[in-house]
Amino acid sequence: MDCNCVSDLLLTPPVPALWTPGIAFPDWAYKPESSPGSRQIQLWHFILELLQKEEYQSVISWQGEYGEFVIKDPDEVAKLWGLRKCKPHMNYDKLSRALRYYYNKRILHKTKGKRFTYKFNFSKVVLVNYPLLDMASSPFLLQNHFNGGSAAPDCSPLTPEALQSLFPRLPESGRGTSLFDRVATAPGPEGDKLRLDTFPFLSSAAPCYSKPPSLLGPYPRNPPFDYPWGFNPYLSGAFSLNNCPKLPPGSLYPSHFYPNPLQTSLGQLPHPFSSLLPPGEVAGGGERGAAGQTGVTNGTAGGQPRLCLPPYPGALSLGRTDIGNGGSVGERERRETNTSGMGLGLGLGLGLGLGLGGMGLGGGAGGRQSPSERRGGVKQDPESDSDLEITDLSDCSSDNEPDFSITKETRLSGRSQILVEGKKGGALPPLSSLPPPVSPHPLKSLVPLTPPPPSLPLSLSPSMALVERHRETETLKLIQS
DNA sequence: ACCGGAAACC
DNA sequence: GGTTTCCGGT
């Protein structure tokens, strides 16, 4: 009624200018929102949006373990949600019901004992965004991904884009959004087609805003990466689909979610694994944007995007996460903890296996099950399953990692060095055992500093070809500008 | 506060 | 499919 909803189309950003047509993205990537099913923003996504914005800190924020957030003001969140969905009668009760539906999908689960506290299941979140990537045709396909076949079908190889999605770069706060804005403002007929922003890796090299040191926990550096959610096609899609203009443009529909071509240059393509790179090789990196708490209220222009990364308590060191023999926390909570540990690994840039486990789960689309189904055990009881997903992870992970398994490196033969988690036991290795920054970075090769001859055959490799094309495009852009 | 079934809605 | 709405139950 009073939500003045507008057409999604009006707010749908056009195809990023730097996109080079012709490159075959997986089909799903072309869908308006790269969304498996819905074309509307989903609640969990919306939640992430809020969590990401500084201005909603008092309404909802990360808290506790990795991925855990607290709805500080249930009514307000409900209100915002209602606003977004044009459901004036929305309230926390309803909203929470929707959240509960995520339990079965494993996207979210409740942190028992803590009021209004929920916790995201990263892998599922990512999965939803990257359902069964079309590896076969994806130009991003890592050359040596997984063992070529023995892997269970539900264990999709991790593609660069997937990785990228984990470490997207948001434009530096307060700068360089012009082009982006322009792009995002000029509606285009193909706005829903190619979405480069789906692949932050290719679209933005801008150093992300800084984040709190704590986010990276024990890690020595704080490379500017974002977690899976800052990125995603979904997210950007959501922004484009927002239909409740009432919300401040800069608040929930920040432009920084889109890549800024101007800030892009292959030379500085954000590296998915930049977190492992030596300081010098990592752009940005500062401490949490001083902006963090400096009254940046305007979420748009100079607005410092709120940390995308859920807080990752340093205490939650990998060491503590002893997968397999848990510790002292309650069973369920313990598993959650483990997940957190994985989260860290993921955050470190190596969530290679991340989400893979859920592939079989079909993006969680399985959704609800009849009580009988649940009893049948086909799918674990949401109450007990927690993060342990037998179905997907069991055979695609080395061992017992929960959803956040990052141990899939075993499948990434050639990339093992970039993996954080050791392969033994599936237990997260103590930080001290984490591999030191690799330099030159394994993927550096994908982003050569010196532009190869334009004639470089695309056949070099899918990834290379893409990079090349992208480079060319970028070069042209730079020259033009 | 939280849960989850059921049905309607878009 | 993803909620939204309603509601009985813990």
Coordinates of C-alpha atoms (C1' of nucleotides) in Angstrom, one line a residue:
Chain A
M1 CA 0.0 0.0 0.0
D2 CA 2.4 2.6 1.0
C3 CA 5.4 1.1 -0.4
N4 CA 5.5 2.8 -3.8
C5 CA 7.0 -0.2 -5.4
V6 CA 8.5 0.4 -8.7
S7 CA 9.3 -1.7 -11.6
D8 CA 12.3 -3.8 -11.1
L9 CA 13.4 -3.0 -14.5
L10 CA 13.8 0.6 -13.7
L11 CA 16.4 -0.3 -11.3
T12 CA 18.1 -3.0 -13.1
P13 CA 21.6 -2.0 -13.9
P14 CA 22.7 -2.6 -17.4
V15 CA 25.4 -4.8 -18.5
P16 CA 28.7 -3.6 -17.1
A17 CA 30.5 -1.7 -19.8
L18 CA 33.6 -3.7 -19.5
W19 CA 31.9 -6.9 -20.2
T20 CA 33.2 -8.7 -23.2
P21 CA 30.5 -10.4 -25.0
G22 CA 31.0 -13.8 -26.3
I23 CA 32.4 -15.4 -23.3
A24 CA 30.3 -18.2 -22.3
F25 CA 29.1 -17.9 -18.8
P26 CA 27.2 -20.7 -17.4
D27 CA 23.6 -20.4 -18.2
W28 CA 22.6 -19.7 -14.7
A29 CA 24.8 -16.7 -14.7
Y30 CA 22.7 -15.1 -17.3
K31 CA 19.6 -15.3 -15.4
P32 CA 18.4 -12.0 -14.2
E33 CA 19.5 -12.6 -10.7
S34 CA 21.6 -15.6 -11.1
S35 CA 19.1 -16.9 -8.7
P36 CA 18.0 -20.4 -8.5
G37 CA 14.3 -19.9 -8.7
S38 CA 13.2 -16.7 -7.3
R39 CA 13.6 -13.4 -9.1
Q40 CA 13.0 -11.5 -6.0
I41 CA 15.3 -10.7 -3.3
Q42 CA 15.3 -13.4 -0.7
L43 CA 15.2 -12.8 2.9
W44 CA 18.5 -14.2 3.7
H45 CA 19.9 -12.0 1.1
F46 CA 18.2 -9.1 2.5
I47 CA 19.6 -9.9 5.9
L48 CA 23.0 -9.9 4.4
E49 CA 22.4 -6.6 3.0
L50 CA 21.5 -5.2 6.3
L51 CA 24.4 -6.8 7.9
Q52 CA 26.6 -5.2 5.5
K53 CA 25.5 -1.7 6.1
E54 CA 26.9 0.3 8.8
E55 CA 23.8 2.1 9.3
Y56 CA 21.9 -0.9 10.4
Q57 CA 24.4 -1.9 12.9
S58 CA 22.0 -1.1 15.6
V59 CA 19.3 -3.1 14.0
I60 CA 21.1 -6.2 13.1
S61 CA 24.7 -7.1 13.2
W62 CA 27.2 -9.8 13.2
Q63 CA 27.9 -11.2 16.6
G64 CA 29.3 -14.2 18.1
E65 CA 30.7 -16.9 15.9
Y66 CA 31.5 -16.6 12.3
G67 CA 28.3 -16.2 10.4
E68 CA 26.3 -15.5 13.4
F69 CA 24.2 -12.5 13.6
V70 CA 21.8 -10.9 16.0
I71 CA 18.7 -9.2 15.2
K72 CA 18.9 -6.4 17.7
D73 CA 15.7 -4.8 16.7
P74 CA 13.4 -7.5 15.3
D75 CA 10.6 -5.1 14.7
E76 CA 12.8 -2.8 12.7
V77 CA 14.2 -5.6 10.7
A78 CA 10.7 -6.8 10.0
K79 CA 9.7 -3.4 9.0
L80 CA 12.6 -3.0 6.6
W81 CA 11.8 -6.4 5.2
G82 CA 8.2 -5.5 4.8
L83 CA 9.3 -2.3 3.2
R84 CA 11.4 -4.1 0.7
K85 CA 8.8 -6.7 0.0
C86 CA 6.0 -4.2 0.1
K87 CA 4.4 -6.1 2.9
P88 CA 3.3 -3.4 5.3
H89 CA 2.0 -6.0 7.7
M90 CA 5.2 -7.8 8.1
N91 CA 6.4 -8.4 11.5
Y92 CA 9.1 -10.3 13.2
D93 CA 6.9 -13.3 13.7
K94 CA 6.3 -13.7 10.1
L95 CA 9.8 -12.8 9.2
S96 CA 11.1 -15.4 11.6
R97 CA 8.9 -17.9 10.1
A98 CA 10.5 -17.2 6.8
L99 CA 13.9 -17.5 8.4
R100 CA 12.9 -20.8 9.9
Y101 CA 12.2 -22.1 6.4
Y102 CA 15.9 -21.7 5.9
Y103 CA 16.7 -24.2 8.5
N104 CA 15.8 -27.0 6.2
K105 CA 17.7 -25.4 3.4
R106 CA 20.6 -25.1 5.6
I107 CA 21.1 -21.6 4.7
L108 CA 20.5 -20.5 8.2
H109 CA 20.0 -22.0 11.6
K110 CA 19.2 -20.8 14.9
T111 CA 21.7 -20.2 17.6
K112 CA 20.0 -21.8 20.4
G113 CA 19.9 -20.0 23.6
K114 CA 20.5 -16.7 22.1
R115 CA 17.5 -14.6 21.3
F116 CA 17.1 -13.3 17.9
T117 CA 20.4 -14.9 17.0
Y118 CA 20.8 -16.9 13.8
K119 CA 23.7 -18.1 12.0
F120 CA 24.4 -18.4 8.3
N121 CA 25.7 -21.4 6.7
F122 CA 28.1 -20.0 4.3
S123 CA 28.5 -22.9 2.0
K124 CA 24.8 -23.0 1.4
V125 CA 24.7 -19.4 0.8
V126 CA 27.3 -19.7 -1.8
L127 CA 25.8 -22.7 -3.2
V128 CA 22.6 -20.9 -3.8
N129 CA 24.5 -18.5 -5.8
Y130 CA 26.6 -20.9 -7.6
P131 CA 24.5 -23.9 -8.1
L132 CA 26.2 -26.5 -10.2
L133 CA 28.3 -24.2 -12.2
D134 CA 28.5 -25.2 -15.7
M135 CA 32.1 -26.2 -15.4
A136 CA 32.2 -27.7 -18.7
S137 CA 31.6 -24.6 -20.5
S138 CA 32.8 -22.1 -18.1
P139 CA 35.7 -20.1 -19.3
F140 CA 36.6 -19.7 -15.7
L141 CA 37.1 -23.2 -15.3
L142 CA 40.3 -23.9 -13.5
Q143 CA 42.5 -25.9 -15.6
N144 CA 43.3 -28.4 -13.1
H145 CA 40.3 -28.6 -11.2
F146 CA 39.5 -31.7 -9.4
N147 CA 40.3 -35.0 -10.6
G148 CA 38.7 -35.3 -13.8
G149 CA 35.9 -37.5 -13.0
S150 CA 36.1 -39.7 -10.1
A151 CA 34.7 -36.9 -8.1
A152 CA 31.2 -37.4 -7.2
P153 CA 29.0 -35.4 -9.5
D154 CA 27.8 -33.4 -6.6
C155 CA 31.2 -32.2 -6.0
S156 CA 31.7 -29.5 -8.4
P157 CA 35.1 -28.1 -8.9
L158 CA 35.7 -24.8 -7.6
T159 CA 35.9 -22.3 -10.3
P160 CA 37.7 -19.0 -10.2
E161 CA 34.4 -17.2 -10.2
A162 CA 33.4 -19.1 -7.2
L163 CA 36.6 -18.1 -5.6
Q164 CA 36.2 -14.7 -6.7
S165 CA 32.9 -14.5 -5.3
L166 CA 34.5 -15.1 -2.0
F167 CA 36.8 -12.3 -2.4
P168 CA 35.1 -9.6 -4.2
R169 CA 36.3 -6.2 -4.0
L170 CA 34.1 -3.4 -3.3
P171 CA 35.1 0.0 -4.5
E172 CA 37.1 1.9 -2.1
S173 CA 34.8 3.9 0.1
G174 CA 34.3 7.4 -1.0
R175 CA 35.8 7.1 -4.3
G176 CA 35.6 5.7 -7.8
T177 CA 32.0 5.0 -8.2
S178 CA 31.5 7.4 -11.0
L179 CA 31.8 5.0 -13.8
F180 CA 30.0 2.5 -11.8
D181 CA 27.2 4.9 -11.1
R182 CA 27.0 5.7 -14.7
V183 CA 26.7 2.2 -15.6
A184 CA 24.3 1.5 -12.9
T185 CA 22.2 4.3 -13.9
A186 CA 22.0 3.8 -17.6
P187 CA 19.4 1.2 -18.0
G188 CA 20.0 -1.2 -20.7
P189 CA 17.9 -3.7 -22.4
E190 CA 20.3 -6.3 -21.5
G191 CA 20.5 -5.4 -18.0
D192 CA 19.3 -8.7 -17.0
K193 CA 21.5 -10.6 -19.3
L194 CA 25.1 -10.5 -18.7
R195 CA 26.0 -9.5 -15.3
L196 CA 29.6 -9.0 -14.9
D197 CA 29.0 -8.0 -11.4
T198 CA 28.4 -11.6 -11.0
F199 CA 32.0 -12.0 -11.3
P200 CA 33.6 -9.4 -9.2
F201 CA 36.9 -10.9 -10.0
L202 CA 36.6 -9.7 -13.5
S203 CA 34.9 -6.5 -12.8
S204 CA 36.5 -4.9 -10.0
A205 CA 40.0 -4.6 -8.9
A206 CA 39.3 -1.8 -6.6
P207 CA 40.6 -2.5 -3.2
C208 CA 37.8 -3.4 -1.0
Y209 CA 37.1 -1.4 2.0
S210 CA 39.1 -2.5 4.9
K211 CA 37.8 -4.6 7.5
P212 CA 38.4 -5.2 11.1
P213 CA 41.5 -7.1 11.8
S214 CA 39.5 -9.4 13.8
L215 CA 37.8 -10.6 10.8
L216 CA 40.8 -12.4 9.6
G217 CA 41.4 -13.6 13.0
P218 CA 44.9 -14.7 13.5
Y219 CA 46.0 -14.0 10.1
P220 CA 48.7 -11.5 9.9
R221 CA 47.2 -9.4 7.2
N222 CA 43.9 -8.2 6.4
P223 CA 43.6 -8.3 2.7
P224 CA 40.6 -6.6 1.5
F225 CA 38.4 -9.4 0.6
D226 CA 34.9 -9.9 1.2
Y227 CA 33.1 -12.9 2.1
P228 CA 30.9 -14.8 -0.1
W229 CA 28.1 -12.6 0.3
G230 CA 29.5 -9.3 -0.4
F231 CA 29.8 -10.3 -3.9
N232 CA 27.3 -12.3 -5.3
P233 CA 25.3 -11.9 -8.3
Y234 CA 22.5 -12.4 -6.1
L235 CA 23.3 -9.5 -4.1
S236 CA 23.7 -7.2 -6.9
G237 CA 20.7 -8.6 -8.4
A238 CA 18.8 -7.9 -5.3
F239 CA 19.8 -4.4 -5.5
S240 CA 18.6 -4.1 -9.0
L241 CA 15.4 -5.6 -8.1
N242 CA 14.7 -3.6 -5.1
N243 CA 11.3 -2.2 -5.6
C244 CA 10.7 -0.1 -2.7
P245 CA 12.3 3.2 -3.5
K246 CA 11.4 4.4 -0.1
L247 CA 14.5 3.0 1.2
P248 CA 17.3 5.3 0.9
P249 CA 19.1 4.6 -2.3
G250 CA 22.4 4.6 -0.5
S251 CA 21.4 2.4 2.2
L252 CA 20.3 -0.9 0.9
Y253 CA 21.1 -0.4 -2.6
P254 CA 24.6 0.7 -2.5
S255 CA 26.4 1.3 -5.7
H256 CA 29.5 -0.2 -4.3
F257 CA 28.0 -3.5 -5.0
Y258 CA 28.8 -3.0 -8.5
P259 CA 32.1 -3.1 -10.1
N260 CA 33.7 0.0 -11.1
P261 CA 35.3 -0.4 -14.4
L262 CA 37.6 2.5 -13.8
Q263 CA 39.1 0.8 -10.9
T264 CA 39.6 -2.2 -12.9
S265 CA 42.8 -3.1 -14.5
L266 CA 44.0 -6.6 -14.9
G267 CA 47.2 -5.6 -13.3
Q268 CA 45.3 -5.3 -10.1
L269 CA 42.6 -7.8 -10.6
P270 CA 41.7 -8.7 -7.1
H271 CA 43.1 -12.0 -6.5
P272 CA 40.9 -14.5 -4.9
F273 CA 43.8 -15.5 -2.9
S274 CA 45.2 -12.2 -2.3
S275 CA 44.8 -13.0 1.3
L276 CA 47.7 -15.2 1.0
L277 CA 49.8 -12.8 -0.7
P278 CA 52.5 -10.8 1.0
P279 CA 51.4 -7.4 2.1
G280 CA 53.0 -5.8 -0.8
E281 CA 51.0 -7.7 -3.2
V282 CA 47.8 -7.0 -1.6
A283 CA 46.0 -3.9 -2.4
G284 CA 44.5 -1.9 0.3
G285 CA 44.5 -3.9 3.4
G286 CA 44.3 -1.3 6.0
E287 CA 42.6 -1.8 9.2
R288 CA 39.0 -1.7 9.4
G289 CA 38.1 1.4 7.7
A290 CA 38.6 4.0 10.2
A291 CA 35.3 4.8 8.8
G292 CA 34.1 1.8 10.6
Q293 CA 32.7 3.8 13.4
T294 CA 33.2 7.3 12.2
G295 CA 29.7 8.2 11.7
V296 CA 29.5 7.3 8.1
T297 CA 25.8 7.5 7.8
N298 CA 25.4 7.9 4.2
G299 CA 25.6 4.6 2.7
T300 CA 26.1 5.7 -0.8
A301 CA 28.8 7.8 -2.2
G302 CA 31.4 7.9 0.5
G303 CA 29.5 5.5 2.6
Q304 CA 31.7 2.9 4.0
P305 CA 30.1 -0.3 3.3
R306 CA 29.6 -2.2 6.3
L307 CA 31.8 -5.1 6.7
C308 CA 30.6 -8.0 4.7
L309 CA 32.6 -10.4 6.5
P310 CA 30.9 -11.7 9.5
P311 CA 33.1 -11.3 12.5
Y312 CA 35.5 -14.0 12.9
P313 CA 36.6 -14.0 16.5
G314 CA 40.2 -14.5 16.7
A315 CA 39.4 -16.8 19.5
L316 CA 37.9 -19.0 17.0
S317 CA 41.2 -20.1 15.9
L318 CA 41.5 -23.0 13.6
G319 CA 43.4 -24.7 16.3
R320 CA 40.4 -24.6 18.4
T321 CA 38.4 -26.1 15.8
D322 CA 39.1 -29.6 16.1
I323 CA 36.8 -31.2 13.6
G324 CA 36.0 -34.6 14.4
N325 CA 36.5 -34.6 18.1
G326 CA 34.9 -31.4 18.9
G327 CA 35.3 -29.9 22.2
S328 CA 33.3 -28.8 25.0
V329 CA 30.6 -27.0 23.4
G330 CA 27.2 -28.5 23.1
E331 CA 27.0 -30.9 20.3
R332 CA 25.1 -28.7 18.0
E333 CA 26.8 -25.6 19.0
R334 CA 30.0 -27.4 18.6
R335 CA 29.3 -28.3 15.1
E336 CA 28.5 -24.7 14.5
T337 CA 31.8 -23.9 15.9
N338 CA 33.4 -26.2 13.5
T339 CA 31.6 -24.5 10.8
S340 CA 33.0 -21.4 12.0
G341 CA 36.4 -22.7 11.7
M342 CA 35.8 -23.6 8.2
G343 CA 34.5 -20.2 7.7
L344 CA 37.8 -18.9 8.6
G345 CA 39.5 -21.0 6.1
L346 CA 37.0 -19.9 3.7
G347 CA 37.5 -16.3 4.6
L348 CA 41.2 -16.8 4.0
G349 CA 40.4 -17.3 0.5
L350 CA 40.5 -20.9 0.3
G351 CA 37.0 -22.0 0.5
L352 CA 37.7 -24.0 -2.4
G353 CA 35.6 -26.8 -1.2
L354 CA 33.1 -24.4 0.0
G355 CA 29.7 -25.1 -0.9
L356 CA 30.7 -27.9 -3.0
G357 CA 29.2 -30.1 -0.5
G358 CA 25.9 -28.6 -1.1
M359 CA 26.0 -29.1 -4.8
G360 CA 24.1 -32.2 -4.6
L361 CA 21.7 -30.4 -2.5
G362 CA 20.6 -28.5 -5.4
G363 CA 21.1 -25.2 -3.9
G364 CA 19.0 -26.2 -1.0
A365 CA 16.1 -26.0 -3.3
G366 CA 15.1 -29.3 -1.9
G367 CA 13.5 -27.1 0.6
R368 CA 10.9 -28.5 2.7
Q369 CA 10.3 -32.1 3.1
S370 CA 7.4 -33.8 4.4
P371 CA 7.7 -35.0 7.9
S372 CA 7.9 -38.5 6.6
E373 CA 10.8 -37.6 4.4
R374 CA 12.6 -36.2 7.3
R375 CA 12.0 -39.2 9.3
G376 CA 12.9 -41.3 6.4
G377 CA 16.4 -40.0 6.9
V378 CA 16.9 -39.1 3.3
K379 CA 17.8 -35.8 4.7
Q380 CA 18.9 -35.3 8.1
D381 CA 16.6 -33.7 10.5
P382 CA 17.2 -30.1 10.3
E383 CA 17.5 -30.1 14.0
S384 CA 20.2 -32.5 14.0
D385 CA 21.8 -32.1 10.8
S386 CA 23.2 -28.8 11.6
D387 CA 26.1 -28.3 9.4
L388 CA 27.0 -31.8 8.8
E389 CA 25.6 -32.8 5.5
I390 CA 26.2 -36.4 4.8
T391 CA 24.7 -36.2 1.4
D392 CA 27.0 -33.7 -0.1
L393 CA 30.1 -33.6 1.8
S394 CA 30.7 -37.1 2.6
D395 CA 32.1 -38.1 -0.6
C396 CA 33.4 -34.9 -1.9
S397 CA 35.3 -33.9 1.0
S398 CA 38.2 -35.5 2.5
D399 CA 36.6 -36.2 5.7
N400 CA 34.4 -34.7 8.2
E401 CA 34.3 -31.2 7.4
P402 CA 31.1 -29.5 7.9
D403 CA 29.6 -27.3 5.3
F404 CA 32.5 -25.1 5.2
S405 CA 34.7 -27.7 4.1
I406 CA 37.7 -26.2 2.5
T407 CA 39.5 -29.4 2.2
K408 CA 38.4 -30.1 -1.2
E409 CA 41.7 -29.1 -2.3
T410 CA 42.4 -32.7 -2.7
R411 CA 40.4 -32.3 -5.8
L412 CA 42.3 -29.3 -6.8
S413 CA 45.4 -31.1 -7.3
G414 CA 47.3 -28.3 -8.8
R415 CA 46.0 -25.7 -6.4
S416 CA 46.7 -27.4 -3.2
Q417 CA 49.3 -24.9 -2.3
I418 CA 46.8 -22.2 -2.2
L419 CA 44.7 -24.0 0.2
V420 CA 44.7 -23.1 3.7
E421 CA 43.5 -26.2 5.2
G422 CA 45.8 -29.0 5.4
K423 CA 44.7 -32.2 4.0
K424 CA 45.2 -34.5 6.8
G425 CA 42.4 -35.5 9.0
G426 CA 40.2 -32.8 7.7
A427 CA 40.9 -31.0 10.9
L428 CA 41.7 -27.5 10.5
P429 CA 45.4 -27.0 11.0
P430 CA 46.6 -24.6 13.6
L431 CA 47.2 -21.2 12.1
S432 CA 50.8 -21.7 12.6
S433 CA 50.7 -24.5 10.2
L434 CA 48.9 -22.5 7.6
P435 CA 50.9 -22.2 4.5
P436 CA 52.8 -19.0 4.2
P437 CA 51.8 -16.6 1.5
V438 CA 52.6 -18.0 -1.8
S439 CA 54.5 -15.8 -4.1
P440 CA 54.3 -15.8 -6.9
H441 CA 50.8 -16.6 -6.4
P442 CA 49.6 -19.7 -8.1
L443 CA 46.9 -17.8 -9.8
K444 CA 49.1 -14.9 -10.6
S445 CA 49.5 -16.7 -13.9
L446 CA 46.0 -16.0 -14.6
V447 CA 46.5 -12.3 -14.3
P448 CA 49.8 -11.6 -16.0
L449 CA 51.1 -8.2 -15.3
T450 CA 52.3 -7.7 -18.7
P451 CA 49.7 -7.9 -21.4
P452 CA 50.4 -10.7 -23.7
P453 CA 50.2 -10.2 -27.4
P454 CA 46.6 -9.5 -28.4
S455 CA 46.9 -12.4 -30.7
L456 CA 47.1 -14.7 -27.8
P457 CA 44.9 -17.5 -28.7
L458 CA 41.9 -17.9 -26.6
S459 CA 42.6 -21.4 -26.6
L460 CA 45.3 -21.0 -24.2
S461 CA 43.0 -22.0 -21.6
P462 CA 39.6 -21.0 -20.7
S463 CA 40.7 -18.9 -17.8
M464 CA 43.5 -17.3 -19.7
A465 CA 41.3 -16.6 -22.6
L466 CA 38.9 -14.9 -20.4
V467 CA 41.5 -12.9 -18.7
E468 CA 42.9 -11.9 -21.9
R469 CA 39.7 -10.7 -23.2
H470 CA 39.1 -8.9 -20.1
R471 CA 42.4 -7.3 -20.3
E472 CA 41.9 -6.1 -23.7
T473 CA 38.7 -4.6 -22.8
E474 CA 40.1 -3.0 -19.8
T475 CA 43.0 -1.7 -21.7
L476 CA 40.7 -0.1 -24.2
K477 CA 38.8 1.4 -21.5
L478 CA 41.7 2.8 -19.8
I479 CA 42.9 4.3 -22.9
Q480 CA 39.7 5.8 -23.7
S481 CA 39.4 7.3 -20.4
Chain B
dA1 C1' 10.8 -16.5 21.8
dC2 C1' 10.7 -20.2 19.0
dC3 C1' 9.0 -24.0 16.2
dG4 C1' 6.9 -25.9 12.3
dG5 C1' 2.4 -27.4 9.8
dA6 C1' -0.9 -25.8 6.5
dA7 C1' -2.6 -23.0 3.1
dA8 C1' -2.7 -18.9 0.4
dC9 C1' -0.2 -15.7 -2.3
dC10 C1' 2.7 -13.9 -6.1
Chain C
dG1 C1' 9.8 -21.6 -5.1
dG2 C1' 9.8 -18.4 -1.6
dT3 C1' 7.6 -16.4 1.2
dT4 C1' 3.3 -14.5 3.9
dT5 C1' -0.2 -15.4 7.0
dC6 C1' -2.2 -17.9 10.6
dC7 C1' -1.9 -20.7 14.4
dG8 C1' -1.4 -24.4 17.9
dG9 C1' 2.2 -26.1 20.6
dT10 C1' 6.6 -26.0 23.4

